[in-house]
Coordinates of C-alpha atoms and ligand atoms in Angstrom, one line a residue:
M1 CA 6.5 -131.9 4.0
T2 CA 5.2 -135.4 4.5
R3 CA 4.6 -137.3 7.7
S4 CA 7.2 -139.9 6.8
D5 CA 9.9 -137.3 7.0
E6 CA 11.9 -137.4 10.1
T7 CA 11.0 -134.4 12.2
L8 CA 14.0 -132.8 13.9
L9 CA 12.4 -129.7 15.5
E10 CA 8.8 -129.4 16.4
V11 CA 7.1 -126.4 17.8
R12 CA 3.8 -127.1 19.4
D13 CA 1.3 -124.4 20.4
L14 CA 4.1 -122.1 21.5
Q15 CA 3.0 -119.0 23.5
I16 CA 5.4 -116.3 24.5
E17 CA 4.6 -113.4 26.8
F18 CA 6.3 -110.4 28.1
S19 CA 5.7 -109.0 31.6
T20 CA 5.2 -105.3 31.2
E21 CA 4.0 -102.4 33.3
E22 CA 0.6 -102.9 31.7
G23 CA 0.6 -106.6 32.7
R24 CA 1.2 -109.6 30.5
V25 CA 1.4 -109.2 26.8
A26 CA 1.2 -112.2 24.5
V27 CA 3.5 -111.8 21.5
L28 CA 3.3 -115.3 20.2
C29 CA 0.0 -117.0 20.4
G30 CA 0.0 -120.7 19.6
L31 CA 2.7 -121.2 17.0
S32 CA 3.1 -124.8 15.7
Y33 CA 5.3 -126.3 13.0
A34 CA 7.4 -129.4 12.3
L35 CA 10.8 -129.1 10.7
P36 CA 11.9 -132.3 9.0
K37 CA 15.6 -133.2 8.4
G38 CA 17.2 -131.5 5.5
R39 CA 14.4 -129.0 4.9
V40 CA 14.2 -125.2 5.2
L41 CA 11.3 -123.4 6.8
A42 CA 11.0 -119.7 6.2
V43 CA 9.2 -117.7 8.9
V44 CA 8.0 -114.5 7.2
G45 CA 6.4 -111.5 8.9
E46 CA 6.4 -107.8 9.4
S47 CA 8.3 -106.1 12.1
G48 CA 6.9 -107.0 15.5
S49 CA 5.1 -110.2 14.3
G50 CA 7.2 -112.3 16.8
K51 CA 9.8 -113.8 14.5
T52 CA 12.8 -113.1 16.7
V53 CA 11.1 -113.8 20.0
H54 CA 10.2 -117.3 18.6
A55 CA 13.8 -117.9 17.5
L56 CA 15.3 -116.8 20.8
S57 CA 12.9 -119.0 22.8
I58 CA 14.2 -122.1 21.1
L59 CA 17.6 -121.7 22.6
H60 CA 16.6 -120.0 25.9
L61 CA 17.9 -116.7 24.8
L62 CA 14.8 -114.7 25.5
P63 CA 15.2 -111.4 27.4
P64 CA 14.5 -111.7 31.2
T65 CA 11.1 -110.1 30.9
A66 CA 9.9 -112.6 28.4
Y67 CA 8.8 -116.2 29.1
I68 CA 7.3 -119.2 27.5
G69 CA 3.7 -119.1 28.5
G70 CA 2.8 -122.5 27.1
G71 CA 3.5 -125.1 24.5
E72 CA 6.5 -127.2 23.6
I73 CA 9.7 -127.0 21.6
R74 CA 10.7 -130.5 20.8
Y75 CA 14.2 -131.3 19.4
K76 CA 14.5 -135.0 18.6
G77 CA 11.7 -135.6 21.1
K78 CA 13.2 -133.6 24.0
N79 CA 11.2 -130.6 25.1
L80 CA 13.7 -127.7 25.1
A81 CA 11.2 -125.4 26.7
T82 CA 11.6 -127.2 30.0
L83 CA 15.2 -128.4 29.6
G84 CA 17.7 -127.3 32.3
E85 CA 20.5 -124.8 31.3
K86 CA 23.2 -127.5 31.6
E87 CA 21.5 -129.8 29.1
L88 CA 20.6 -126.9 26.8
R89 CA 24.2 -125.9 26.6
Q90 CA 25.0 -129.2 25.0
I91 CA 22.5 -128.4 22.3
R92 CA 23.0 -124.7 21.8
G93 CA 25.6 -124.0 19.1
N94 CA 26.4 -127.7 18.9
K95 CA 23.1 -129.3 17.6
I96 CA 21.2 -126.1 17.0
S97 CA 23.0 -123.0 16.1
M98 CA 21.9 -119.5 15.4
I99 CA 22.9 -116.6 13.1
F100 CA 21.7 -113.1 13.9
Q101 CA 20.9 -110.1 11.7
D102 CA 23.8 -107.9 12.7
P103 CA 27.1 -109.9 12.2
A104 CA 29.3 -107.0 13.5
A105 CA 27.4 -107.0 16.8
S106 CA 27.4 -110.7 17.1
L107 CA 31.1 -111.1 16.8
N108 CA 33.4 -110.3 19.7
P109 CA 35.4 -107.2 18.7
V110 CA 38.4 -107.9 20.9
L111 CA 39.0 -111.5 19.8
T112 CA 40.5 -112.5 16.4
V113 CA 38.3 -114.3 14.0
G114 CA 40.5 -117.4 14.5
E115 CA 40.1 -117.2 18.3
Q116 CA 36.3 -117.0 17.9
L117 CA 36.1 -119.9 15.5
T118 CA 38.3 -122.2 17.5
E119 CA 36.6 -121.4 20.8
A120 CA 33.5 -123.3 19.9
L121 CA 35.4 -126.2 18.5
L122 CA 37.6 -126.5 21.5
A123 CA 34.7 -126.2 23.9
H124 CA 32.6 -129.0 22.3
R125 CA 35.1 -131.2 20.5
N126 CA 38.0 -133.2 22.0
I127 CA 40.6 -131.7 19.6
S128 CA 44.0 -129.9 20.0
K129 CA 44.4 -126.2 19.3
E130 CA 46.3 -127.0 16.2
Q131 CA 43.5 -129.2 14.8
A132 CA 40.9 -126.5 15.7
L133 CA 43.0 -123.9 13.8
Q134 CA 43.2 -126.3 10.8
K135 CA 39.4 -126.8 10.9
A136 CA 38.9 -123.0 11.2
V137 CA 40.9 -122.5 8.0
L138 CA 38.7 -125.0 6.2
L139 CA 35.6 -123.4 7.5
L140 CA 36.6 -119.9 6.3
E141 CA 37.5 -121.4 2.9
K142 CA 34.1 -123.1 2.8
V143 CA 32.3 -119.8 3.2
G144 CA 34.3 -118.2 0.5
I145 CA 37.0 -116.2 2.4
A146 CA 40.2 -116.0 0.5
E147 CA 43.6 -116.3 2.2
A148 CA 41.8 -117.9 5.1
E149 CA 45.0 -118.7 7.1
K150 CA 46.1 -115.1 7.1
R151 CA 42.7 -113.8 8.0
L152 CA 42.4 -115.9 11.1
D153 CA 44.6 -113.4 12.9
E154 CA 42.5 -110.5 12.0
Y155 CA 39.8 -108.8 14.1
P156 CA 36.1 -108.4 13.0
F157 CA 36.6 -104.7 12.2
Q158 CA 39.0 -105.7 9.4
F159 CA 36.1 -107.6 7.7
S160 CA 33.3 -106.0 5.6
G161 CA 29.7 -106.6 6.7
G162 CA 29.3 -109.4 4.1
M163 CA 32.6 -111.0 5.2
C164 CA 31.6 -110.8 8.9
Q165 CA 28.3 -112.6 8.0
R166 CA 30.4 -115.3 6.2
V167 CA 32.4 -115.6 9.4
M168 CA 29.2 -115.9 11.4
I169 CA 28.0 -118.7 9.1
A170 CA 31.4 -120.4 9.4
M171 CA 31.0 -120.3 13.2
A172 CA 27.4 -121.5 13.1
L173 CA 28.5 -124.4 10.9
A174 CA 31.7 -125.2 12.9
L175 CA 30.1 -127.9 14.9
E176 CA 28.0 -129.3 12.1
P177 CA 24.6 -128.6 13.7
D178 CA 21.4 -130.5 12.8
V179 CA 19.4 -127.3 12.8
L180 CA 20.4 -123.7 11.8
I181 CA 18.2 -120.8 12.9
A182 CA 19.0 -117.8 10.9
D183 CA 17.3 -114.6 12.0
E184 CA 17.3 -112.1 9.1
P185 CA 20.9 -113.1 8.3
T186 CA 21.1 -110.9 5.2
T187 CA 19.0 -107.9 6.1
A188 CA 21.9 -105.7 7.1
L189 CA 23.8 -106.4 3.9
D190 CA 23.5 -104.6 0.6
V191 CA 21.5 -106.3 -2.2
T192 CA 24.3 -108.0 -4.2
V193 CA 26.0 -109.3 -1.1
Q194 CA 22.6 -110.4 0.2
A195 CA 22.1 -112.6 -2.9
Q196 CA 25.6 -114.1 -2.5
I197 CA 25.1 -114.9 1.1
L198 CA 21.7 -116.5 0.4
R199 CA 23.2 -118.6 -2.3
L200 CA 26.1 -119.7 0.0
M201 CA 23.7 -120.6 2.8
K202 CA 21.5 -122.6 0.5
E203 CA 24.5 -124.5 -0.9
L204 CA 26.0 -125.2 2.5
Q205 CA 22.6 -126.3 3.8
K206 CA 22.1 -128.7 0.9
E207 CA 25.6 -130.1 1.1
S208 CA 25.4 -130.7 4.9
G209 CA 21.8 -131.9 4.9
M210 CA 21.0 -129.8 7.9
S211 CA 17.6 -128.3 8.5
A212 CA 17.1 -124.6 8.8
V213 CA 14.5 -122.1 10.1
F214 CA 15.1 -119.0 8.0
I215 CA 13.5 -115.8 9.4
T216 CA 12.9 -112.9 7.1
H217 CA 10.5 -110.1 6.5
N218 CA 11.1 -110.5 2.8
L219 CA 9.0 -113.0 0.8
A220 CA 11.5 -112.8 -2.1
V221 CA 14.2 -114.1 0.3
A222 CA 11.9 -116.9 1.4
A223 CA 11.3 -117.8 -2.2
E224 CA 15.1 -118.2 -2.7
V225 CA 15.7 -120.5 0.2
A226 CA 12.6 -122.2 1.6
D227 CA 10.9 -125.5 1.1
E228 CA 8.0 -124.5 3.4
V229 CA 6.8 -121.0 4.3
L230 CA 5.0 -119.9 7.5
V231 CA 3.5 -116.4 7.4
L232 CA 3.4 -114.8 10.9
Y233 CA 1.2 -111.9 11.7
A234 CA 0.8 -110.3 15.2
G235 CA 2.0 -113.5 16.8
K236 CA -0.2 -115.8 14.9
C237 CA 0.4 -118.1 11.9
L238 CA -1.9 -116.9 9.1
E239 CA -0.8 -119.3 6.4
Q240 CA 1.6 -122.2 6.1
A241 CA 2.2 -124.1 2.9
S242 CA 5.0 -125.5 0.8
A243 CA 6.9 -122.7 -1.0
E244 CA 5.6 -123.9 -4.3
Q245 CA 1.9 -123.8 -3.1
L246 CA 2.3 -120.5 -1.4
F247 CA 4.0 -118.6 -4.2
K248 CA 1.8 -120.1 -6.9
N249 CA -1.5 -119.9 -5.1
P250 CA -1.5 -117.9 -1.9
L251 CA -4.7 -118.4 0.0
H252 CA -4.7 -115.8 2.8
P253 CA -5.6 -112.3 1.7
Y254 CA -2.5 -111.1 3.7
T255 CA -0.1 -113.3 1.8
Q256 CA -1.9 -112.3 -1.5
G257 CA -1.3 -108.7 -0.6
L258 CA 2.4 -109.3 0.2
L259 CA 2.9 -111.2 -3.0
N260 CA 1.1 -108.7 -5.2
S261 CA 3.4 -105.9 -4.1
L262 CA 6.5 -107.9 -4.0
A263 CA 9.6 -106.4 -5.6
P264 CA 12.1 -108.9 -7.1
L265 CA 15.1 -109.7 -5.0
H266 CA 17.5 -107.8 -7.2
R267 CA 15.6 -104.6 -6.6
K268 CA 15.8 -103.4 -3.1
A269 CA 12.9 -104.9 -1.2
D270 CA 14.0 -104.1 2.2
T271 CA 10.7 -103.6 3.9
L272 CA 7.5 -105.5 3.5
P273 CA 5.5 -104.0 0.7
V274 CA 2.6 -101.7 1.4
I275 CA -0.7 -103.0 2.5
A276 CA -2.8 -100.2 3.9
G277 CA -2.8 -100.0 7.7
Y278 CA -0.6 -101.4 10.4
P279 CA -0.5 -104.7 12.4
P280 CA -2.2 -104.5 15.8
V281 CA -0.1 -103.5 18.8
P282 CA 0.1 -106.5 21.1
R283 CA -1.1 -104.7 24.1
R284 CA -4.5 -106.2 24.7
E285 CA -6.3 -109.2 23.5
I286 CA -7.2 -109.0 19.8
I287 CA -10.8 -109.9 19.1
G288 CA -11.4 -111.5 15.8
C289 CA -8.9 -112.1 13.0
P290 CA -5.8 -109.9 13.6
F291 CA -5.7 -109.0 9.9
A292 CA -9.4 -108.1 9.7
P293 CA -8.8 -104.3 10.0
R294 CA -6.6 -104.3 6.9
C295 CA -8.3 -107.1 5.0
P296 CA -10.2 -106.1 1.8
F297 CA -12.4 -109.2 2.2
A298 CA -13.2 -109.0 5.9
F299 CA -16.8 -109.5 6.9
E300 CA -18.6 -109.4 10.3
K301 CA -17.5 -112.8 11.5
C302 CA -13.9 -111.9 10.9
R303 CA -14.2 -109.0 13.3
Q304 CA -15.9 -111.1 16.0
H305 CA -14.0 -114.4 16.0
C306 CA -10.5 -115.3 15.1
P307 CA -10.5 -118.2 12.6
P308 CA -8.7 -121.4 13.3
L309 CA -6.1 -122.7 10.9
F310 CA -8.1 -124.5 8.2
E311 CA -6.2 -127.4 6.6
E312 CA -6.5 -128.4 3.0
N313 CA -4.2 -130.2 0.6
G314 CA -1.4 -130.3 3.3
R315 CA -1.5 -126.5 3.9
K316 CA -3.0 -124.4 6.5
T317 CA -4.8 -121.0 6.3
R318 CA -6.2 -118.9 9.1
C319 CA -9.1 -117.4 7.2
W320 CA -12.9 -117.7 7.4
L321 CA -13.0 -117.7 3.6
R322 CA -11.4 -121.2 3.7
E323 CA -14.0 -122.5 6.1
D324 CA -16.1 -124.4 3.6
R325 CA -13.3 -125.2 1.1
K326 CA -11.9 -128.3 2.8
Ligands
ATP401 N1 11.7 -106.4 25.7 C1 10.5 -106.4 25.3 N2 9.4 -106.0 26.1 C2 8.2 -105.9 25.6 N3 7.8 -106.3 24.4 C3 8.8 -106.7 23.6 C4 10.1 -106.8 23.9 N4 10.9 -107.2 22.9 C5 10.0 -107.4 21.9 N5 8.7 -107.1 22.3 C6 7.5 -107.2 21.5 O1 7.4 -108.6 21.0 C7 6.8 -108.5 19.7 C8 7.6 -109.4 18.8 O2 8.9 -108.9 18.7 P1 10.0 -109.6 17.7 O3 11.3 -108.9 18.0 O4 9.9 -111.0 17.9 O5 9.4 -109.2 16.3 P2 10.1 -109.5 14.9 O6 9.0 -110.2 14.1 O7 11.4 -110.2 15.0 O8 10.3 -108.0 14.3 P3 11.5 -107.4 13.4 O9 11.2 -107.7 12.0 O10 11.4 -105.9 13.7 O11 12.8 -108.0 13.9 C9 6.8 -107.1 19.3 O12 5.5 -106.6 19.4 C10 7.6 -106.4 20.3 O13 7.1 -105.1 20.5
MG402 MG1 13.3 -109.7 14.5

């Protein structure tokens, strides 16, 4: 991503904390990225690395015990982190929309698919019910649902998991957002359906020119969709690079480990592949590099001090091995 690209969404030094019985726990520690118009950023990380919490914070959807402890979330220059609920409502779903992992749980079981699709259109656009229904049919056709008109009157339980996710995509696209945030949108689906949905999302994203933050624990998924990849580990970005750089030449030992044991997408690669050990539990402050306990190259300094993000050739790597390579 070059500087001349128009940045739509910029996250600067974002900190997210939970208040727990044991006190404050930081789960995201200084995340930064810039998402230009029309580009896809994949945020990749193991379970608990902070992917969802980061996504929820953007649209003020964090659970009540979590809060933004610092940093900014800028959308077209406005800091969403400090924006009032009323203003944010104009952005949520309209300019920035979100798709979640479990489509069945995200759809309302007692409303028909048509009612749900038209609800957002009627709330944000000055159109008649008839026009909203027409648009809903077009949207369902766009996401590959046959006999769309008939299916508008059906309820979510009458749709398969893959079809529900198509409906969710249609809903997310209904208001032609600038930014789509997709949190593991294909994880709950079986492998063939997963590939279809990824292809569909990529097509629609290209066609509409919207930007997307695509959250996944699967590097193979990131390879399918992303222009840029950010590897998150224990709430910290360990590596950020263009997809091309990252997959050709991963610099962080963690990314290298992930790539080495990566199964291709058509085989089931549901969980992140095995690197010995576990990520740290975010209970107390981590001294040193969070990956050091699992890193085959760790030396004394890694255990004492957390490295900063070293920049080289437009990419960033949080690793002391990159210190003198600039
Ligand atoms: N309600 C909560 N109270 C305290 N800690 C929480 C709460 N929800 C999440 N966390 C912690 O925040 C951290 C980040 O969680 P998050 O859900 O963002 O991870 P994730 O990367 O999305 O993982 P997954 O791949 O499992 O979805 C985790 O360590 C988790 O334990
Ligand atoms: Mg998650």
